[in-house]
Structure formats: structure tokens, C-alpha cells
Amino acid sequence: MTITTGTTGTTAPPAVRPYESYVYAYPHKTAYRPLADRPALRSLWAAEPKDALSLYLHIPFCEVRCGFCNLFTRIGAPEELTTRYLDALDRQALAVREALGGVEPVRFAAAAFGGGTPTFLTAGELERLCDIAEKRMGADLSAVPLSVETSPSTATADRLAVLAGRGTTRVSIGVQSFVDEEARAAVRPQRRADVEAALGRIRDARIPVLNIDLIYGIDGQTERSWLASLDAALAWRPEELYLYPLYVRPLTGLHRLGAAADAGAQALEDAAWDDQRLLLYAVGRDHLLAHGYEQVSMRMFRRTDAPREQEGPEDYACQTDGMIGLGCGARSYTSALHYSFDYAVDMREIRSIIDRFTATEDFSRAEVGRYVDVDEARRRHLLQSLLQAAGLPVAEYRARFGTDPGADFPAELAEFADRGWLDASAPDGLLRLSPSGLAHSDALGPALFSPGVRAAMAAYERK
């Protein structure tokens, strides 16, 4: 398609920060609010297609809280809390499966266990988690792609044996850095020897797809040390690699450590940090492309000879409509409503929310969420597709909405073209990012947020 730019080409658009926000879901959870009507799940799902649902089970426990982490998770689980949590998860699964009804077939096409760290659970508790997915929800874990997140200290042989035996096709391990000093700088206590041992156990379990998460932009990290981490990861020939820019988000450990910085000095540091992250991103991207990987998105790289039949959807697809989320940090998505439970980053607030979840008996209604109208659905479709390296087939968008993205979002797309973020060489009918556009995905994504979502996010009271 042709995008008409909004300038004469003689004046460059003003600079933007390349790392505004990682857009992994839209609308963002900070735009959710308590639902006054508390709609019944049965009514929410009555008219939704149920022949290719995604299932996500959330475990909000970790052995440590990393300095960069703002996920909904707590450290440890005293007084049999994991048992009480799984009991509540079981009750929720029963209520949700009943709400899906029995008139039309209900089929799950993909499943994932996330967190937190699902492998914080014992091997026996992981068996129970799989039973909840299969016996309560009806997902056939041995017949669909199943992705599970783990950590070096919890990727033990007994836990991995359970996951492999129950049909896990993908394990994702958060390594972040193979350099011990960098791990400490990110407030992630681990030793490379333990990381390597965990990777060996994962490979011994013969789970088809291994993903390794790495982070760039850590204090003290250099181009040389970044390449050393990349090469250490490549030695394991992972089917997938995710390269994440470091963010220092409010209420996290790293944010507290730097909270006293002078505003002027901080602005200079931020600009230098942006430059460093852009450089390291390009180094990492080029290194992986040169070692037999293809780029799927700004973050995701896949080995070109990886077993495609074992993969689930692309890295944004867990945020598509038809998503069933179980657990107090999980989100569910219908075509009209995204819903979850309360959200927090502060540990005391998280503990309180988990305690309320474990005491809940009635899971038949949606409590917190945001309704999604047609305009938001268009934004979401464009955002999710455009942030993929493959781009957006305009015919797909037109078939779904009856309109053209160029007509629906003329100002935004013109700005992206002016910045050189759109690939002018893309085939006709394909809207695709240029290499510069992919590099600036964390600025481009937020630029597509609606005014209403922006306002709700700005008004959110952090806790």
C-alpha cells in the first residue's frame, strides 16, 4: 500500500525516545478498571468462537525478585500457599469451563504456563497444574503446543521430566546474562555454572524448543560482553532467542536504587543509555542473523532450521482474542472485553491480591478489565501485526474491518513513513516495518495507543 507522508521531506520529525514501553498487550493492564457491572463469564463467552482457544495458567511465585522485574509475582510461598493457590485455580477452572458451555465444541489450540516461575512448583504440583488444564479445562496438552517458563534454579530434572511427559513442546528460560557481574548488576543472583547446568538438564529432557531470554543495556555491559553472552547462548543452539532491552520500571528494585538521581543528570544518562541499547540491539540482531537465525520481531529470533511443527503462534499471539487466562495474574480476552484481576508491583500489594484470590469461592464473573470497541480492535490488530517482522497484509485487515489501515490511521502511518520506519520496498498490499522501524518498536507501538487508553494509563495509581 502507499503511505502519503505528512511533511514535505525538508524537515525531519522531532526525535523520539526509542524505548518508551514494551508493548506486549493492548490495551495495557494499567488501563483496566473495576467493572461496575461484573458481567457473568457465561454471557461474555456465549457468542465467542470456541474452536481454537488459547489457555494460559499463571503461577505468581518466584524464588527471587529480579531488579528489573515488574511482573505480578511474589517471592516464596509460605504456609502451603501453593496448595491453596492450586485449590483456587481448580475452582476457577471449573467455573470458567462451565461458563464456556456445552452446546458447541470447546477446543484449545495452544497452552502456556507462565508467571512468575511455573517451575517454582514441585514436580507433584506441576502434575496437578497439568491436570487442571486437561481434566478441568479439557485441553489436550499432548496434542497442542505447550510453552512453559522456567529459571536456572528451578529447572530441575524431576520438574522437567514432568513437563516433558505431559507434552511440553517449548521451555523458555530467563538467563538475561551469562556474565556473573552483569547478572548481579541487574539484581539477578545467579552463577553461570548454574545456568549452564540448567540448560544441560533442559536439553537432556528432549523438549523440542528451547528459548533463552537475554537482556541488553545492563550497567557495565559492553559490546564485547554482550557478544560473549550471545555466543554462550548460541553454544546450546536454542531454537529461539529473545533479546530484551533493559527497562527500569517504577517500584522495581532497580528503580528504587536509582530513585535519588538528579533530573537533569538523569536526562543525560537516559540519552546515553538509549544510544547504548540501540547499539547493542543492532549488534545482537546482526550476530544472530549471521548465525542462522531469522528475525520474527524486535525481540524474537528463531533458528531457521527449528522444528516449526512444535511451535505455537508468534510471540504476540498469546494476546489475541479467544484467550482464557487462569490465575490471579492472568488475562482473558474476548472480542469485546479484556479482563483479569487487580494488578500491582509492590510486594505487599501482590501478597494481598494473591491472598484474596486463594480465598475466592465464586469465579463466575469478570471483576477488572476494559471493554474493547471497534476502534480499539483496529488499533490492536494494526499494532500486533505491524510489530512483527512479517508485517500486515492489508487485505487481512480489510477483510476483518471493511476499511483500510491507511484511511483509519493516516496521521500515525504518515509519521512512521516520515521517520523511515516503514519499508518502502515492501510488496504492494503489505505494510511492513523497515529495520529502523523494528529497532524503534518500543516507540512505534505506544504511538498507536488511543487517547482513551493513554488517559487511563496516566491516571492509574501505581501500587
Short mmCIF file of C-alpha atoms in Angstrom, two decimals:
data_model
loop_
_atom_site.label_atom_id
_atom_site.label_comp_id
_atom_site.label_asym_id
_atom_site.label_seq_id
_atom_site.Cartn_x
_atom_site.Cartn_y
_atom_site.Cartn_z
CA MET A 1 0.00 0.00 0.00
CA THR A 2 1.08 3.60 -0.45
CA ILE A 3 1.51 5.88 2.56
CA THR A 4 1.42 9.62 1.94
CA THR A 5 3.85 11.38 4.22
CA GLY A 6 2.71 14.31 6.29
CA THR A 7 5.69 16.56 5.58
CA THR A 8 7.47 17.94 2.56
CA GLY A 9 10.53 15.91 3.41
CA THR A 10 12.63 19.02 4.11
CA THR A 11 12.12 18.94 7.89
CA ALA A 12 12.89 15.86 9.91
CA PRO A 13 10.30 14.92 12.54
CA PRO A 14 11.36 15.59 16.13
CA ALA A 15 13.39 12.87 17.82
CA VAL A 16 11.64 10.31 20.00
CA ARG A 17 12.97 8.06 22.72
CA PRO A 18 13.37 4.57 21.23
CA TYR A 19 12.48 2.81 24.48
CA GLU A 20 9.18 4.24 25.64
CA SER A 21 7.39 1.00 26.51
CA TYR A 22 7.45 -2.70 25.69
CA VAL A 23 4.04 -3.36 24.12
CA TYR A 24 3.19 -6.98 24.88
CA ALA A 25 -0.55 -6.38 25.29
CA TYR A 26 -3.05 -3.75 24.21
CA PRO A 27 -4.82 -2.21 25.98
CA HIS A 28 -2.22 -2.32 28.76
CA LYS A 29 -3.33 -3.70 32.10
CA THR A 30 -2.87 -0.30 33.75
CA ALA A 31 -5.83 0.83 31.62
CA TYR A 32 -8.06 -1.80 33.28
CA ARG A 33 -10.53 -0.73 35.97
CA PRO A 34 -13.02 -2.48 38.28
CA LEU A 35 -16.08 -3.47 36.23
CA ALA A 36 -19.19 -1.98 37.77
CA ASP A 37 -21.48 -4.48 36.05
CA ARG A 38 -19.32 -7.53 36.94
CA PRO A 39 -20.51 -9.37 33.82
CA ALA A 40 -21.10 -13.10 34.03
CA LEU A 41 -18.50 -15.15 32.16
CA ARG A 42 -21.25 -17.23 30.59
CA SER A 43 -22.68 -14.15 28.85
CA LEU A 44 -19.23 -12.87 27.85
CA TRP A 45 -18.32 -16.12 26.10
CA ALA A 46 -21.77 -17.06 24.74
CA ALA A 47 -21.21 -15.67 21.22
CA GLU A 48 -17.43 -16.12 21.06
CA PRO A 49 -15.81 -18.73 18.77
CA LYS A 50 -14.55 -21.61 20.90
CA ASP A 51 -12.94 -23.89 18.35
CA ALA A 52 -9.36 -22.55 18.68
CA LEU A 53 -8.94 -21.06 22.15
CA SER A 54 -5.61 -20.35 23.87
CA LEU A 55 -5.15 -21.36 27.51
CA TYR A 56 -2.79 -19.60 29.91
CA LEU A 57 -2.18 -20.65 33.52
CA HIS A 58 -0.38 -18.13 35.74
CA ILE A 59 1.80 -19.08 38.71
CA PRO A 60 2.71 -15.91 40.71
CA PHE A 61 5.71 -17.26 42.61
CA CYS A 62 9.48 -16.86 42.17
CA GLU A 63 12.50 -17.84 44.24
CA VAL A 64 13.90 -14.28 43.89
CA ARG A 65 12.64 -10.94 42.56
CA CYS A 66 14.97 -9.61 39.88
CA GLY A 67 15.80 -5.90 39.98
CA PHE A 68 14.17 -5.18 36.60
CA CYS A 69 11.01 -7.24 37.17
CA ASN A 70 7.56 -5.66 37.38
CA LEU A 71 5.65 -8.87 36.77
CA PHE A 72 2.86 -9.92 39.07
CA THR A 73 4.79 -12.31 41.31
CA ARG A 74 5.92 -12.74 44.90
CA ILE A 75 8.99 -14.29 46.49
CA GLY A 76 8.38 -17.62 48.14
CA ALA A 77 5.15 -19.29 49.18
CA PRO A 78 4.94 -19.89 52.93
CA GLU A 79 2.37 -21.94 54.84
CA GLU A 80 1.28 -24.19 51.98
CA LEU A 81 0.35 -21.18 49.86
CA THR A 82 1.00 -23.07 46.62
CA THR A 83 -1.55 -25.69 47.69
CA ARG A 84 -4.15 -23.05 48.45
CA TYR A 85 -3.35 -21.31 45.17
CA LEU A 86 -3.79 -24.52 43.15
CA ASP A 87 -7.04 -25.18 45.02
CA ALA A 88 -8.30 -21.75 43.93
CA LEU A 89 -7.03 -22.34 40.39
CA ASP A 90 -9.01 -25.58 40.33
CA ARG A 91 -12.18 -23.76 41.45
CA GLN A 92 -11.63 -21.08 38.84
CA ALA A 93 -11.11 -23.66 36.08
CA LEU A 94 -14.37 -25.38 36.98
CA ALA A 95 -16.26 -22.07 36.85
CA VAL A 96 -14.69 -20.99 33.56
CA ARG A 97 -15.26 -24.34 31.85
CA GLU A 98 -18.90 -24.26 32.94
CA ALA A 99 -19.21 -20.70 31.58
CA LEU A 100 -17.94 -21.85 28.18
CA GLY A 101 -21.00 -24.08 27.95
CA GLY A 102 -21.56 -27.50 26.43
CA VAL A 103 -23.68 -26.75 23.38
CA GLU A 104 -20.84 -26.20 20.93
CA PRO A 105 -17.44 -27.92 20.98
CA VAL A 106 -14.73 -26.24 23.04
CA ARG A 107 -11.21 -26.80 21.71
CA PHE A 108 -7.86 -25.41 22.84
CA ALA A 109 -5.25 -24.86 20.13
CA ALA A 110 -2.36 -23.75 22.37
CA ALA A 111 -1.42 -23.64 26.04
CA ALA A 112 1.17 -21.91 28.19
CA PHE A 113 2.25 -21.84 31.83
CA GLY A 114 3.78 -18.53 32.88
CA GLY A 115 4.36 -16.32 35.84
CA GLY A 116 6.24 -15.72 37.92
CA THR A 117 8.02 -19.02 37.55
CA PRO A 118 5.76 -22.06 37.00
CA THR A 119 8.64 -24.39 37.88
CA PHE A 120 8.70 -22.84 41.35
CA LEU A 121 6.07 -25.56 41.89
CA THR A 122 7.29 -29.02 42.86
CA ALA A 123 7.12 -31.87 40.38
CA GLY A 124 3.95 -33.13 42.05
CA GLU A 125 2.37 -29.67 41.92
CA LEU A 126 3.25 -29.40 38.23
CA GLU A 127 1.39 -32.66 37.65
CA ARG A 128 -1.62 -31.12 39.34
CA LEU A 129 -1.28 -27.96 37.24
CA CYS A 130 -1.35 -30.09 34.09
CA ASP A 131 -4.38 -31.98 35.43
CA ILE A 132 -6.23 -28.68 35.90
CA ALA A 133 -5.51 -27.77 32.28
CA GLU A 134 -6.56 -31.18 30.97
CA LYS A 135 -9.20 -32.60 33.30
CA ARG A 136 -10.90 -29.34 34.26
CA MET A 137 -10.49 -27.26 31.09
CA GLY A 138 -10.34 -30.06 28.52
CA ALA A 139 -7.05 -29.04 26.88
CA ASP A 140 -5.12 -31.95 25.35
CA LEU A 141 -1.59 -30.94 26.31
CA SER A 142 -0.04 -33.78 24.35
CA ALA A 143 -1.70 -32.61 21.13
CA VAL A 144 -1.16 -28.83 21.17
CA PRO A 145 1.89 -26.58 21.56
CA LEU A 146 2.62 -26.13 25.28
CA SER A 147 5.10 -23.48 26.41
CA VAL A 148 6.44 -23.28 29.97
CA GLU A 149 8.66 -20.64 31.59
CA THR A 150 11.46 -21.64 33.94
CA SER A 151 14.55 -20.30 35.72
CA PRO A 152 18.05 -21.72 36.20
CA SER A 153 17.50 -22.69 39.84
CA THR A 154 14.09 -24.33 39.29
CA ALA A 155 14.81 -26.22 36.04
CA THR A 156 15.45 -29.43 37.96
CA ALA A 157 15.46 -32.89 36.41
CA ASP A 158 12.28 -34.06 38.18
CA ARG A 159 10.29 -30.99 37.17
CA LEU A 160 11.49 -31.16 33.56
CA ALA A 161 10.61 -34.86 33.44
CA VAL A 162 7.03 -33.99 34.38
CA LEU A 163 6.84 -31.26 31.75
CA ALA A 164 8.30 -33.49 29.04
CA GLY A 165 5.99 -36.34 29.98
CA ARG A 166 2.92 -34.10 29.81
CA GLY A 167 3.69 -32.89 26.28
CA THR A 168 5.62 -29.64 26.73
CA THR A 169 6.95 -28.52 23.35
CA ARG A 170 8.76 -25.35 24.44
CA VAL A 171 10.69 -24.26 27.52
CA SER A 172 11.71 -20.63 27.95
CA ILE A 173 14.48 -19.89 30.45
CA GLY A 174 15.34 -16.42 31.68
CA VAL A 175 19.13 -16.23 31.66
CA GLN A 176 19.48 -12.47 30.95
CA SER A 177 23.30 -12.62 31.01
CA PHE A 178 25.99 -15.30 31.09
CA VAL A 179 28.33 -12.77 32.73
CA ASP A 180 28.06 -13.07 36.50
CA GLU A 181 28.90 -9.41 37.12
CA GLU A 182 26.11 -8.28 34.76
CA ALA A 183 23.62 -10.61 36.44
CA ARG A 184 24.49 -9.02 39.77
CA ALA A 185 24.14 -5.53 38.27
CA ALA A 186 20.60 -6.46 37.16
CA VAL A 187 19.92 -7.71 40.71
CA ARG A 188 19.60 -11.27 39.48
CA PRO A 189 21.66 -13.51 41.76
CA GLN A 190 22.93 -16.45 39.71
CA ARG A 191 26.16 -18.08 38.60
CA ARG A 192 26.99 -19.02 35.04
CA ALA A 193 27.85 -22.55 36.13
CA ASP A 194 24.30 -22.99 37.45
CA VAL A 195 22.84 -21.56 34.24
CA GLU A 196 24.87 -23.96 32.10
CA ALA A 197 23.83 -26.90 34.27
CA ALA A 198 20.15 -25.95 33.90
CA LEU A 199 20.50 -25.69 30.13
CA GLY A 200 22.06 -29.14 30.09
CA ARG A 201 19.11 -30.57 32.02
CA ILE A 202 16.64 -28.95 29.61
CA ARG A 203 18.43 -30.46 26.62
CA ASP A 204 18.54 -33.84 28.38
CA ALA A 205 14.75 -33.67 28.80
CA ARG A 206 14.45 -33.54 24.98
CA ILE A 207 11.81 -30.83 24.93
CA PRO A 208 11.75 -29.77 21.25
CA VAL A 209 12.08 -25.99 21.54
CA LEU A 210 14.45 -24.17 23.89
CA ASN A 211 14.16 -20.41 24.21
CA ILE A 212 16.78 -18.33 26.01
CA ASP A 213 15.99 -14.79 27.19
CA LEU A 214 18.86 -12.28 27.24
CA ILE A 215 18.89 -8.61 28.27
CA TYR A 216 20.97 -5.76 26.84
CA GLY A 217 21.58 -2.36 28.41
CA ILE A 218 22.74 -3.65 31.81
CA ASP A 219 25.02 -1.32 33.75
CA GLY A 220 28.63 -2.11 32.85
CA GLN A 221 27.69 -4.20 29.81
CA THR A 222 29.88 -3.66 26.75
CA GLU A 223 29.69 -4.74 23.14
CA ARG A 224 32.29 -7.38 23.92
CA SER A 225 30.49 -8.78 26.97
CA TRP A 226 27.17 -8.74 25.08
CA LEU A 227 28.71 -10.80 22.30
CA ALA A 228 30.13 -13.17 24.91
CA SER A 229 26.63 -13.77 26.30
CA LEU A 230 25.24 -14.27 22.81
CA ASP A 231 27.94 -16.79 21.96
CA ALA A 232 27.39 -18.63 25.25
CA ALA A 233 23.71 -18.93 24.36
CA LEU A 234 24.44 -19.97 20.78
CA ALA A 235 26.61 -22.81 22.06
CA TRP A 236 23.35 -24.50 23.11
CA ARG A 237 21.80 -24.00 19.65
CA PRO A 238 18.49 -22.73 21.07
CA GLU A 239 15.59 -22.87 18.67
CA GLU A 240 14.60 -19.39 19.83
CA LEU A 241 16.28 -16.39 21.42
CA TYR A 242 14.61 -13.31 22.83
CA LEU A 243 16.69 -10.15 23.18
CA TYR A 244 15.12 -7.71 25.62
CA PRO A 245 16.20 -4.12 26.27
CA LEU A 246 16.54 -3.42 29.97
CA TYR A 247 13.85 -1.17 31.40
CA VAL A 248 13.87 0.41 34.86
CA ARG A 249 10.20 0.49 35.75
CA PRO A 250 8.53 2.15 38.75
CA LEU A 251 8.51 0.25 42.04
CA THR A 252 11.10 -2.29 40.87
CA GLY A 253 14.40 -2.92 42.65
CA LEU A 254 16.48 -1.08 40.06
CA HIS A 255 14.10 1.89 40.20
CA ARG A 256 14.49 2.14 43.96
CA LEU A 257 18.27 2.01 43.62
CA GLY A 258 18.28 4.99 41.22
CA ALA A 259 15.38 6.97 42.65
CA ALA A 260 17.58 9.72 44.10
CA ALA A 261 19.20 10.74 40.79
CA ASP A 262 19.11 14.43 39.78
CA ALA A 263 16.56 15.05 36.99
CA GLY A 264 18.99 16.87 34.69
CA ALA A 265 21.72 14.29 35.10
CA GLN A 266 19.14 11.56 34.62
CA ALA A 267 18.09 13.01 31.24
CA LEU A 268 21.68 12.92 30.03
CA GLU A 269 22.11 9.39 31.33
CA ASP A 270 18.89 8.31 29.62
CA ALA A 271 20.04 9.65 26.26
CA ALA A 272 23.37 7.85 26.56
CA TRP A 273 21.57 4.69 27.69
CA ASP A 274 19.24 4.86 24.67
CA ASP A 275 22.26 5.07 22.39
CA GLN A 276 23.88 2.12 24.14
CA ARG A 277 20.77 -0.04 23.89
CA LEU A 278 20.29 0.79 20.21
CA LEU A 279 23.90 -0.14 19.54
CA LEU A 280 23.68 -3.42 21.45
CA TYR A 281 20.37 -4.26 19.77
CA ALA A 282 21.97 -3.87 16.34
CA VAL A 283 24.99 -5.91 17.42
CA GLY A 284 22.78 -8.70 18.73
CA ARG A 285 20.48 -8.69 15.72
CA ASP A 286 23.34 -8.83 13.21
CA HIS A 287 25.13 -11.52 15.20
CA LEU A 288 22.09 -13.78 15.27
CA LEU A 289 21.25 -13.20 11.61
CA ALA A 290 24.83 -14.20 10.77
CA HIS A 291 24.47 -17.41 12.81
CA GLY A 292 21.42 -18.89 11.13
CA TYR A 293 18.55 -17.10 12.86
CA GLU A 294 15.66 -15.15 11.37
CA GLN A 295 14.11 -12.11 12.98
CA VAL A 296 10.45 -12.52 13.92
CA SER A 297 10.04 -9.26 15.83
CA MET A 298 12.23 -6.70 17.55
CA ARG A 299 12.77 -9.22 20.36
CA MET A 300 12.25 -12.66 18.89
CA PHE A 301 14.75 -14.60 16.79
CA ARG A 302 14.18 -18.14 15.54
CA ARG A 303 16.71 -20.64 14.26
CA THR A 304 15.93 -21.13 10.59
CA ASP A 305 16.08 -24.94 10.85
CA ALA A 306 14.00 -25.13 14.05
CA PRO A 307 11.11 -27.64 14.09
CA ARG A 308 8.14 -25.49 13.06
CA GLU A 309 5.54 -28.13 13.85
CA GLN A 310 6.41 -27.86 17.55
CA GLU A 311 5.88 -24.13 17.74
CA GLY A 312 2.89 -22.20 18.93
CA PRO A 313 1.78 -18.89 17.44
CA GLU A 314 4.18 -15.98 17.04
CA ASP A 315 5.28 -14.04 20.09
CA TYR A 316 2.28 -11.71 20.16
CA ALA A 317 -0.40 -14.35 19.61
CA CYS A 318 -0.98 -15.07 23.31
CA GLN A 319 -2.64 -11.65 23.33
CA THR A 320 -5.21 -12.45 20.64
CA ASP A 321 -8.95 -12.81 21.13
CA GLY A 322 -10.09 -16.19 22.41
CA MET A 323 -7.65 -16.27 25.32
CA ILE A 324 -8.59 -17.99 28.58
CA GLY A 325 -6.38 -16.95 31.49
CA LEU A 326 -6.45 -18.78 34.81
CA GLY A 327 -4.73 -17.43 37.92
CA CYS A 328 -4.69 -14.06 39.63
CA GLY A 329 -2.15 -12.51 37.23
CA ALA A 330 -3.66 -13.92 34.04
CA ARG A 331 -5.70 -12.00 31.48
CA SER A 332 -8.57 -13.26 29.39
CA TYR A 333 -9.63 -11.83 26.04
CA THR A 334 -12.99 -11.88 24.33
CA SER A 335 -13.70 -9.75 21.29
CA ALA A 336 -15.44 -7.13 23.45
CA LEU A 337 -13.77 -7.32 26.88
CA HIS A 338 -10.29 -7.90 28.25
CA TYR A 339 -10.43 -8.87 31.91
CA SER A 340 -8.27 -10.07 34.78
CA PHE A 341 -7.83 -9.44 38.50
CA ASP A 342 -6.26 -6.49 40.26
CA TYR A 343 -2.66 -5.61 39.31
CA ALA A 344 0.26 -4.45 41.43
CA VAL A 345 4.07 -4.36 41.51
CA ASP A 346 4.68 -3.61 45.18
CA MET A 347 5.24 -6.85 47.08
CA ARG A 348 2.79 -6.09 49.88
CA GLU A 349 0.01 -5.36 47.40
CA ILE A 350 0.79 -8.51 45.42
CA ARG A 351 0.61 -10.64 48.56
CA SER A 352 -2.76 -9.13 49.40
CA ILE A 353 -4.15 -9.81 45.92
CA ILE A 354 -2.91 -13.42 45.98
CA ASP A 355 -4.47 -13.94 49.41
CA ARG A 356 -7.81 -12.63 48.13
CA PHE A 357 -7.57 -14.91 45.10
CA THR A 358 -6.95 -18.01 47.20
CA ALA A 359 -9.97 -17.16 49.38
CA THR A 360 -12.31 -16.62 46.40
CA GLU A 361 -15.12 -19.15 46.00
CA ASP A 362 -17.10 -17.61 43.14
CA PHE A 363 -15.15 -17.16 39.88
CA SER A 364 -18.21 -16.84 37.64
CA ARG A 365 -17.86 -13.09 36.93
CA ALA A 366 -15.28 -10.71 35.49
CA GLU A 367 -14.03 -8.28 38.12
CA VAL A 368 -11.44 -5.97 36.50
CA GLY A 369 -10.98 -5.17 32.82
CA ARG A 370 -11.54 -2.90 29.86
CA TYR A 371 -14.14 -3.03 27.10
CA VAL A 372 -12.76 -3.01 23.56
CA ASP A 373 -14.75 -1.18 20.86
CA VAL A 374 -14.22 -1.36 17.10
CA ASP A 375 -11.68 1.47 17.08
CA GLU A 376 -9.60 -0.24 19.76
CA ALA A 377 -9.87 -3.54 17.90
CA ARG A 378 -8.50 -1.87 14.77
CA ARG A 379 -5.62 -0.34 16.73
CA ARG A 380 -4.86 -3.66 18.36
CA HIS A 381 -4.83 -5.54 15.07
CA LEU A 382 -2.58 -2.97 13.41
CA LEU A 383 -0.25 -2.76 16.40
CA GLN A 384 0.14 -6.51 16.87
CA SER A 385 0.68 -7.18 13.16
CA LEU A 386 2.93 -4.24 12.40
CA LEU A 387 5.31 -5.09 15.24
CA GLN A 388 6.04 -8.43 13.57
CA ALA A 389 8.85 -8.55 11.01
CA ALA A 390 6.49 -10.18 8.51
CA GLY A 391 4.20 -7.13 8.58
CA LEU A 392 0.49 -6.66 7.99
CA PRO A 393 -1.24 -7.92 4.82
CA VAL A 394 -3.65 -5.08 4.14
CA ALA A 395 -6.21 -7.49 2.66
CA GLU A 396 -6.37 -9.26 6.03
CA TYR A 397 -7.16 -6.01 7.82
CA ARG A 398 -9.69 -5.04 5.15
CA ALA A 399 -11.44 -8.41 5.37
CA ARG A 400 -11.85 -8.08 9.11
CA PHE A 401 -12.85 -4.43 9.39
CA GLY A 402 -14.03 -3.41 5.92
CA THR A 403 -11.66 -0.44 5.94
CA ASP A 404 -8.05 0.32 5.07
CA PRO A 405 -5.38 0.97 7.75
CA GLY A 406 -4.12 3.94 5.73
CA ALA A 407 -7.58 5.52 5.97
CA ASP A 408 -8.10 4.58 9.62
CA PHE A 409 -4.67 5.76 10.85
CA PRO A 410 -3.41 8.32 8.32
CA ALA A 411 -1.53 10.54 10.77
CA GLU A 412 0.24 7.72 12.59
CA LEU A 413 1.30 5.89 9.43
CA ALA A 414 2.43 9.12 7.78
CA GLU A 415 4.61 9.87 10.79
CA PHE A 416 6.10 6.37 10.68
CA ALA A 417 6.87 6.84 6.98
CA ASP A 418 8.48 10.24 7.65
CA ARG A 419 10.72 8.65 10.25
CA GLY A 420 11.79 5.91 7.88
CA TRP A 421 10.10 3.26 9.98
CA LEU A 422 8.07 1.76 7.11
CA ASP A 423 9.65 -0.46 4.48
CA ALA A 424 9.20 1.38 1.17
CA SER A 425 10.34 -1.75 -0.69
CA ALA A 426 7.59 -3.98 0.74
CA PRO A 427 5.37 -5.63 -1.87
CA ASP A 428 2.13 -3.89 -2.75
CA GLY A 429 -0.53 -4.73 -0.19
CA LEU A 430 1.94 -5.37 2.65
CA LEU A 431 2.53 -2.87 5.45
CA ARG A 432 5.91 -3.75 6.93
CA LEU A 433 8.48 -2.09 9.18
CA SER A 434 11.95 -1.21 7.95
CA PRO A 435 14.98 -2.32 10.00
CA SER A 436 14.89 1.10 11.69
CA GLY A 437 11.18 0.67 12.38
CA LEU A 438 11.75 -2.71 14.05
CA ALA A 439 14.54 -1.19 16.13
CA HIS A 440 12.09 1.51 17.29
CA SER A 441 9.20 -0.86 18.01
CA ASP A 442 9.01 0.35 21.61
CA ALA A 443 8.34 3.90 20.40
CA LEU A 444 6.14 2.94 17.47
CA GLY A 445 3.83 0.70 19.47
CA PRO A 446 2.86 3.30 22.09
CA ALA A 447 2.27 5.86 19.29
CA LEU A 448 -0.75 3.74 18.27
CA PHE A 449 -2.41 3.86 21.70
CA SER A 450 -5.79 5.58 21.67
CA PRO A 451 -6.35 8.81 23.67
CA GLY A 452 -8.69 6.91 25.98
CA VAL A 453 -6.15 4.22 26.78
CA ARG A 454 -3.42 6.83 27.26
CA ALA A 455 -5.61 8.74 29.71
CA ALA A 456 -6.49 5.60 31.67
CA MET A 457 -2.84 4.57 31.88
CA ALA A 458 -1.81 8.04 33.02
CA ALA A 459 -4.50 8.04 35.72
CA TYR A 460 -3.52 4.61 37.03
CA GLU A 461 -2.33 4.77 40.64
CA ARG A 462 0.77 2.63 40.95
CA LYS A 463 0.79 0.18 43.80
#
